Short mmCIF file of C-alpha atoms in Angstrom, two decimals:
data_model
loop_
_atom_site.label_atom_id
_atom_site.label_comp_id
_atom_site.label_asym_id
_atom_site.label_seq_id
_atom_site.Cartn_x
_atom_site.Cartn_y
_atom_site.Cartn_z
CA UNK J 729 -11.75 12.04 40.41
CA UNK J 730 -15.23 13.00 41.33
CA UNK J 731 -15.36 15.37 44.26
CA UNK J 732 -18.54 16.69 45.92
CA UNK J 733 -17.91 20.09 44.35
CA UNK J 734 -17.84 18.72 40.75
CA UNK J 735 -20.91 16.61 41.36
CA UNK J 736 -22.70 19.80 42.39
CA UNK J 737 -21.62 21.63 39.20
CA UNK J 738 -22.64 18.84 37.07
CA UNK J 739 -25.91 17.45 38.31
CA UNK J 740 -26.63 15.58 35.10
CA UNK J 741 -24.62 12.37 34.74
CA UNK J 742 -22.00 12.73 32.06
CA UNK J 743 -23.02 10.75 28.96
CA UNK J 744 -21.53 7.26 29.21
CA UNK J 745 -19.31 5.96 26.45
CA UNK J 746 -21.59 4.11 24.08
CA UNK J 747 -21.30 0.34 24.59
CA UNK J 748 -19.79 -1.78 21.85
CA UNK J 749 -21.93 -2.01 18.70
CA UNK J 750 -24.13 0.86 19.74
CA UNK J 751 -23.86 4.38 18.48
CA UNK J 752 -20.91 4.78 16.20
CA UNK J 753 -19.38 2.07 14.15
CA UNK J 754 -15.90 3.55 13.82
CA UNK J 755 -14.91 5.92 16.54
CA UNK J 756 -12.28 4.82 18.88
CA UNK J 757 -12.49 1.14 18.18
CA UNK J 758 -11.07 -1.44 15.76
CA UNK J 759 -12.80 0.13 12.75
CA UNK J 760 -11.11 3.50 13.35
CA UNK J 761 -7.66 2.26 14.17
CA UNK J 762 -7.58 -0.12 11.18
CA UNK J 763 -8.53 2.92 9.10
CA UNK J 764 -5.70 5.04 10.59
CA UNK J 765 -3.22 2.27 10.19
CA UNK J 766 -4.23 1.65 6.59
CA UNK J 767 -3.51 5.28 5.84
CA UNK J 768 -0.29 5.50 7.69
CA UNK J 769 1.04 2.28 6.07
CA UNK J 770 -0.18 3.42 2.63
CA UNK J 771 1.51 6.71 2.79
CA UNK J 772 4.75 5.15 3.98
CA UNK J 773 4.73 2.55 1.19
CA UNK J 774 3.97 5.29 -1.38
CA UNK J 775 7.04 7.30 -0.38
CA UNK J 776 9.23 4.18 -0.35
CA UNK J 777 7.96 3.35 -3.76
CA UNK J 778 9.11 6.62 -5.22
CA UNK J 779 12.58 6.15 -3.78
CA UNK J 780 12.71 2.54 -4.79
CA UNK J 781 11.98 3.24 -8.51
CA UNK J 782 14.67 5.98 -8.45
CA UNK J 783 17.27 3.69 -6.89
CA UNK J 784 16.50 0.90 -9.34
CA UNK J 785 16.78 3.35 -12.20
CA UNK J 786 20.52 3.49 -11.44
CA UNK J 787 20.92 0.13 -13.24
CA UNK J 788 20.68 2.30 -16.37
CA UNK J 789 23.68 4.49 -15.16
CA UNK J 790 26.17 1.74 -14.48
CA UNK J 791 26.59 -1.50 -12.50
CA UNK J 792 28.88 0.33 -10.08
CA UNK J 793 26.45 3.13 -9.42
CA UNK J 794 23.66 0.68 -8.65
CA UNK J 795 25.76 -1.54 -6.44
CA UNK J 796 27.00 1.46 -4.46
CA UNK J 797 23.51 2.72 -3.74
CA UNK J 798 21.86 -0.65 -3.11
CA UNK J 799 24.70 -1.39 -0.76
CA UNK J 800 23.10 1.21 1.57
CA UNK J 801 20.03 -1.12 1.89
CA UNK J 802 22.28 -3.77 3.35
CA UNK J 803 23.53 -1.79 6.39
CA UNK J 804 21.87 -2.60 9.69
CA UNK J 805 19.84 0.68 10.01
CA UNK J 806 18.35 0.26 6.53
CA UNK J 807 17.91 -3.43 7.27
CA UNK J 808 15.66 -2.61 10.21
CA UNK J 809 13.80 0.03 8.19
CA UNK J 810 13.13 -2.62 5.53
CA UNK J 811 11.70 -4.89 8.14
CA UNK J 812 9.30 -2.07 9.13
CA UNK J 813 8.48 -1.55 5.45
CA UNK J 814 7.69 -5.24 4.86
CA UNK J 815 5.50 -5.17 8.08
CA UNK J 816 3.67 -2.18 6.67
CA UNK J 817 3.14 -3.90 3.30
CA UNK J 818 1.86 -7.09 4.87
CA UNK J 819 -0.53 -5.24 7.22
CA UNK J 820 -1.70 -3.11 4.34
CA UNK J 821 -2.33 -6.13 2.08
CA UNK J 822 -4.12 -8.10 4.67
CA UNK J 823 -6.24 -5.22 5.83
CA UNK J 824 -7.06 -4.44 2.20
CA UNK J 825 -8.54 -7.91 1.97
CA UNK J 826 -10.54 -7.20 5.08
CA UNK J 827 -11.83 -4.01 3.53
CA UNK J 828 -13.00 -6.00 0.50
CA UNK J 829 -14.65 -8.61 2.76
CA UNK J 830 -16.44 -5.83 4.52
CA UNK J 831 -17.55 -4.51 1.13
CA UNK J 832 -18.54 -7.63 -0.58
CA UNK J 833 -19.15 -10.43 1.94
CA UNK J 834 -22.72 -10.58 3.25
CA UNK J 835 -21.51 -10.96 6.85
CA UNK J 836 -18.50 -8.74 6.48
CA UNK J 837 -19.83 -5.63 8.36
CA UNK J 838 -20.82 -7.73 11.28
CA UNK J 839 -17.39 -9.25 11.61
CA UNK J 840 -15.19 -6.43 10.73
CA UNK J 841 -13.83 -6.25 14.43
CA UNK J 842 -12.90 -9.96 14.49
CA UNK J 843 -11.43 -9.65 11.04
CA UNK J 844 -9.18 -6.82 12.19
CA UNK J 845 -7.66 -9.05 14.88
CA UNK J 846 -7.29 -11.82 12.32
CA UNK J 847 -5.32 -9.25 10.12
CA UNK J 848 -3.13 -8.35 13.10
CA UNK J 849 -2.59 -12.03 13.92
CA UNK J 850 -1.67 -12.96 10.34
CA UNK J 851 0.60 -9.93 10.07
CA UNK J 852 2.47 -10.95 13.26
CA UNK J 853 2.79 -14.50 11.97
CA UNK J 854 4.11 -13.54 8.62
CA UNK J 855 6.66 -11.20 10.36
CA UNK J 856 7.69 -13.96 12.79
CA UNK J 857 8.61 -15.94 9.70
CA UNK J 858 10.24 -13.08 7.76
CA UNK J 859 12.26 -11.35 10.56
CA UNK J 860 14.68 -14.11 11.36
CA UNK J 861 15.41 -14.79 7.72
CA UNK J 862 15.83 -11.09 6.84
CA UNK J 863 17.80 -10.13 10.03
CA UNK J 864 20.19 -13.09 9.47
CA UNK J 865 20.83 -11.73 5.92
CA UNK J 866 21.45 -8.20 7.28
CA UNK J 867 23.44 -8.99 10.38
CA UNK J 868 24.79 -12.37 9.57
CA UNK J 869 28.01 -11.00 8.01
CA UNK J 870 28.80 -12.86 4.74
CA UNK E 193 -53.85 -4.20 3.30
CA UNK E 194 -50.47 -2.72 4.12
CA UNK E 195 -50.30 -0.24 6.86
CA UNK E 196 -46.60 0.68 6.30
CA UNK E 197 -45.09 1.87 3.03
CA UNK E 198 -43.28 -0.76 0.96
CA UNK E 199 -39.62 -0.18 1.52
CA UNK E 200 -39.02 -0.54 -2.17
CA UNK E 201 -41.55 2.01 -3.06
CA UNK E 202 -40.13 5.01 -5.05
CA UNK E 203 -39.29 7.76 -2.62
CA UNK E 204 -40.36 11.38 -2.91
CA UNK E 205 -37.51 13.53 -4.21
CA UNK E 206 -35.54 14.93 -1.38
CA UNK E 207 -35.62 18.67 -1.02
CA UNK E 208 -32.30 20.45 -1.20
CA UNK E 209 -29.23 19.34 -3.02
CA UNK E 210 -29.18 15.57 -3.70
CA UNK E 211 -26.55 13.44 -5.29
CA UNK E 212 -25.00 15.38 -7.99
CA UNK E 213 -25.05 13.20 -10.97
CA UNK E 214 -23.30 15.59 -13.35
CA UNK E 215 -19.82 14.51 -12.32
CA UNK E 216 -20.14 11.08 -13.83
CA UNK E 217 -18.96 7.87 -12.27
CA UNK E 218 -15.22 8.56 -11.99
CA UNK E 219 -15.19 8.08 -8.23
CA UNK E 220 -16.91 4.78 -8.63
CA UNK E 221 -14.37 3.51 -11.15
CA UNK E 222 -11.65 4.64 -8.69
CA UNK E 223 -13.21 2.63 -5.94
CA UNK E 224 -13.38 -0.46 -8.13
CA UNK E 225 -9.83 0.10 -9.30
CA UNK E 226 -8.48 0.20 -5.77
CA UNK E 227 -10.01 -3.16 -5.06
CA UNK E 228 -9.03 -4.84 -8.31
CA UNK E 229 -5.46 -3.57 -8.30
CA UNK E 230 -5.22 -4.27 -4.61
CA UNK E 231 -5.68 -7.99 -5.16
CA UNK E 232 -3.35 -8.05 -8.04
CA UNK E 233 -0.68 -6.04 -6.11
CA UNK E 234 -0.92 -8.50 -3.17
CA UNK E 235 0.22 -11.31 -5.51
CA UNK E 236 2.70 -9.18 -7.46
CA UNK E 237 4.42 -7.72 -4.39
CA UNK E 238 4.47 -10.80 -2.12
CA UNK E 239 6.12 -12.58 -5.02
CA UNK E 240 8.56 -9.66 -5.60
CA UNK E 241 9.43 -9.69 -1.84
CA UNK E 242 9.87 -13.43 -1.81
CA UNK E 243 12.26 -13.44 -4.72
CA UNK E 244 14.40 -10.64 -3.53
CA UNK E 245 14.35 -10.83 0.29
CA UNK E 246 13.51 -14.45 1.25
CA UNK E 247 14.76 -16.90 -1.48
CA UNK E 248 18.40 -17.31 -2.14
CA UNK E 249 20.57 -15.23 0.09
CA UNK E 250 17.94 -12.63 0.85
CA UNK E 251 18.89 -8.84 0.72
CA UNK E 252 22.56 -9.61 0.44
CA UNK E 253 22.20 -11.17 -2.98
CA UNK E 254 20.67 -8.05 -4.54
CA UNK E 255 23.11 -6.32 -6.89
CA UNK E 256 23.33 -5.35 -10.55
CA UNK E 257 23.92 -8.90 -11.57
CA UNK E 258 20.74 -9.98 -9.67
CA UNK E 259 18.49 -7.35 -11.30
CA UNK E 260 20.01 -7.91 -14.77
CA UNK E 261 19.65 -11.62 -14.52
CA UNK E 262 15.94 -11.16 -13.71
CA UNK E 263 15.20 -8.66 -16.50
CA UNK E 264 17.04 -10.88 -19.02
CA UNK E 265 13.71 -12.71 -18.87
CA UNK E 266 10.74 -10.94 -20.50
CA UNK E 267 8.38 -12.56 -17.96
CA UNK E 268 9.98 -10.53 -15.06
CA UNK E 269 10.14 -7.36 -17.24
CA UNK E 270 6.34 -7.63 -17.68
CA UNK E 271 5.91 -8.59 -14.00
CA UNK E 272 7.82 -5.54 -12.85
CA UNK E 273 6.24 -3.27 -15.38
CA UNK E 274 2.72 -4.27 -14.25
CA UNK E 275 3.72 -3.80 -10.65
CA UNK E 276 5.13 -0.32 -11.31
CA UNK E 277 2.01 0.87 -13.05
CA UNK E 278 -0.61 -0.63 -10.78
CA UNK E 279 1.29 0.38 -7.58
CA UNK E 280 1.88 3.99 -8.74
CA UNK E 281 -1.85 4.41 -9.81
CA UNK E 282 -3.02 2.73 -6.65
CA UNK E 283 -0.75 4.77 -4.47
CA UNK E 284 -1.39 8.04 -6.25
CA UNK E 285 -5.15 7.57 -6.03
CA UNK E 286 -4.71 6.81 -2.30
CA UNK E 287 -2.69 10.01 -1.74
CA UNK E 288 -5.26 11.97 -3.75
CA UNK E 289 -7.95 10.77 -1.40
CA UNK E 290 -5.89 11.81 1.58
CA UNK E 291 -5.11 15.31 0.07
CA UNK E 292 -8.95 15.70 -0.45
CA UNK E 293 -9.64 14.75 3.06
CA UNK E 294 -7.12 17.01 4.89
CA UNK E 295 -6.25 19.90 2.61
CA UNK E 296 -9.21 22.31 2.96
CA UNK E 297 -8.06 25.32 0.90
CA UNK E 298 -8.38 25.12 -2.87
CA UNK E 299 -4.87 26.46 -3.33
CA UNK E 300 -3.32 23.92 -0.98
CA UNK E 301 -5.13 21.06 -2.79
CA UNK E 302 -3.94 22.40 -6.11
CA UNK E 303 -0.33 22.57 -5.00
CA UNK E 304 -0.30 19.17 -3.34
CA UNK E 305 -2.06 17.39 -6.19
CA UNK E 306 0.20 19.05 -8.78
CA UNK E 307 3.26 17.73 -6.92
CA UNK E 308 1.60 14.29 -6.62
CA UNK E 309 0.80 14.05 -10.43
CA UNK E 310 4.28 15.36 -11.30
CA UNK E 311 5.95 12.68 -9.12
CA UNK E 312 3.54 10.12 -10.70
CA UNK E 313 4.50 11.06 -14.21
CA UNK E 314 8.22 11.13 -13.49
CA UNK E 315 8.41 7.87 -11.73
CA UNK E 316 6.19 5.94 -14.10
CA UNK E 317 7.93 7.35 -17.16
CA UNK E 318 11.42 6.79 -15.74
CA UNK E 319 10.54 3.32 -14.47
CA UNK E 320 8.98 2.18 -17.79
CA UNK E 321 11.99 3.56 -19.80
CA UNK E 322 14.44 1.78 -17.49
CA UNK E 323 12.77 -1.63 -17.87
CA UNK E 324 12.57 -1.42 -21.62
CA UNK E 325 15.93 0.24 -22.38
CA UNK E 326 17.83 -1.74 -19.83
CA UNK E 327 21.07 -3.44 -21.09
CA UNK E 328 22.08 -6.34 -18.86
CA UNK E 329 25.60 -6.44 -20.38
CA UNK E 330 26.75 -2.88 -20.77
CA UNK E 331 29.97 -2.59 -22.80
CA UNK E 332 33.06 -1.91 -20.86
CA UNK E 333 31.58 -2.93 -17.44
CA UNK E 334 33.70 -5.29 -15.30
CA UNK E 335 32.62 -8.95 -16.08
CA UNK E 336 32.40 -9.89 -12.34
CA UNK E 337 29.55 -7.34 -11.80
CA UNK E 338 27.43 -8.71 -14.69
CA UNK E 339 24.97 -11.57 -14.78
CA UNK E 340 25.93 -14.94 -16.07
CA UNK E 341 24.05 -14.49 -19.34
CA UNK E 342 26.69 -11.95 -20.38
CA UNK E 343 29.54 -14.51 -20.46
CA UNK E 344 27.49 -16.64 -22.97
CA UNK E 345 27.49 -13.88 -25.51
CA UNK E 346 29.70 -14.31 -28.57
#
């Protein structure tokens, strides 16, 4: 809220936020948020991968040990976490393709914002197909 | 007559520290590896997710018999081995980048990277051994937990 007092204290107009495409490529827009999301999903997938190799290694202990631990993946809480994991993998994969297009496609840097929304759209589309199938397997009894 | 310099004309050497070329091209190879392995992992992992979470009965089908049935085929052994190595190198290199970005003290970086490389070594060695020393039909295990191939054995 601009009061008369603050206007007096700051006679010079505050610098306006740079308009789209001017100034900085990354800060606060699709470029930055795709970068943040790529890191967050990457780190999450990495830690899952460590756990996933360890749980799979139980096949070397005994069939019972493996089945006991893998049974944990089938409970509803883990089922929802898996859905999040698959979403993270799908986004990371599609955004990785976007990064390569920015790197190697002659027009990639000009269209990186549009491509970010294509990545988001494709991720939503894949998850819309995956979620019913997966949640039925998790919650469908049987 | 050109009045402005040819953009491709050799530039005068910049004063001050320029690009340090003494460290070789390791970071370039890392950059290339992330892209090449990324494409391969997209195919490897999407197929992996399809076969274990979507086809058949989805997650509820995954048990010892499912894994053993898969690894009875050398094709899936090689598939999973490739996936393990590429994913671990790709992920470890990504984590290394993140440590370099955010850990400012030398000692912090040393601790975090040591933990990272230790985790890498343990997981890759363990995973590789499991894939190659795996017995789909362990003696004495209840038959109903084993894959179908075990009942065909003499």
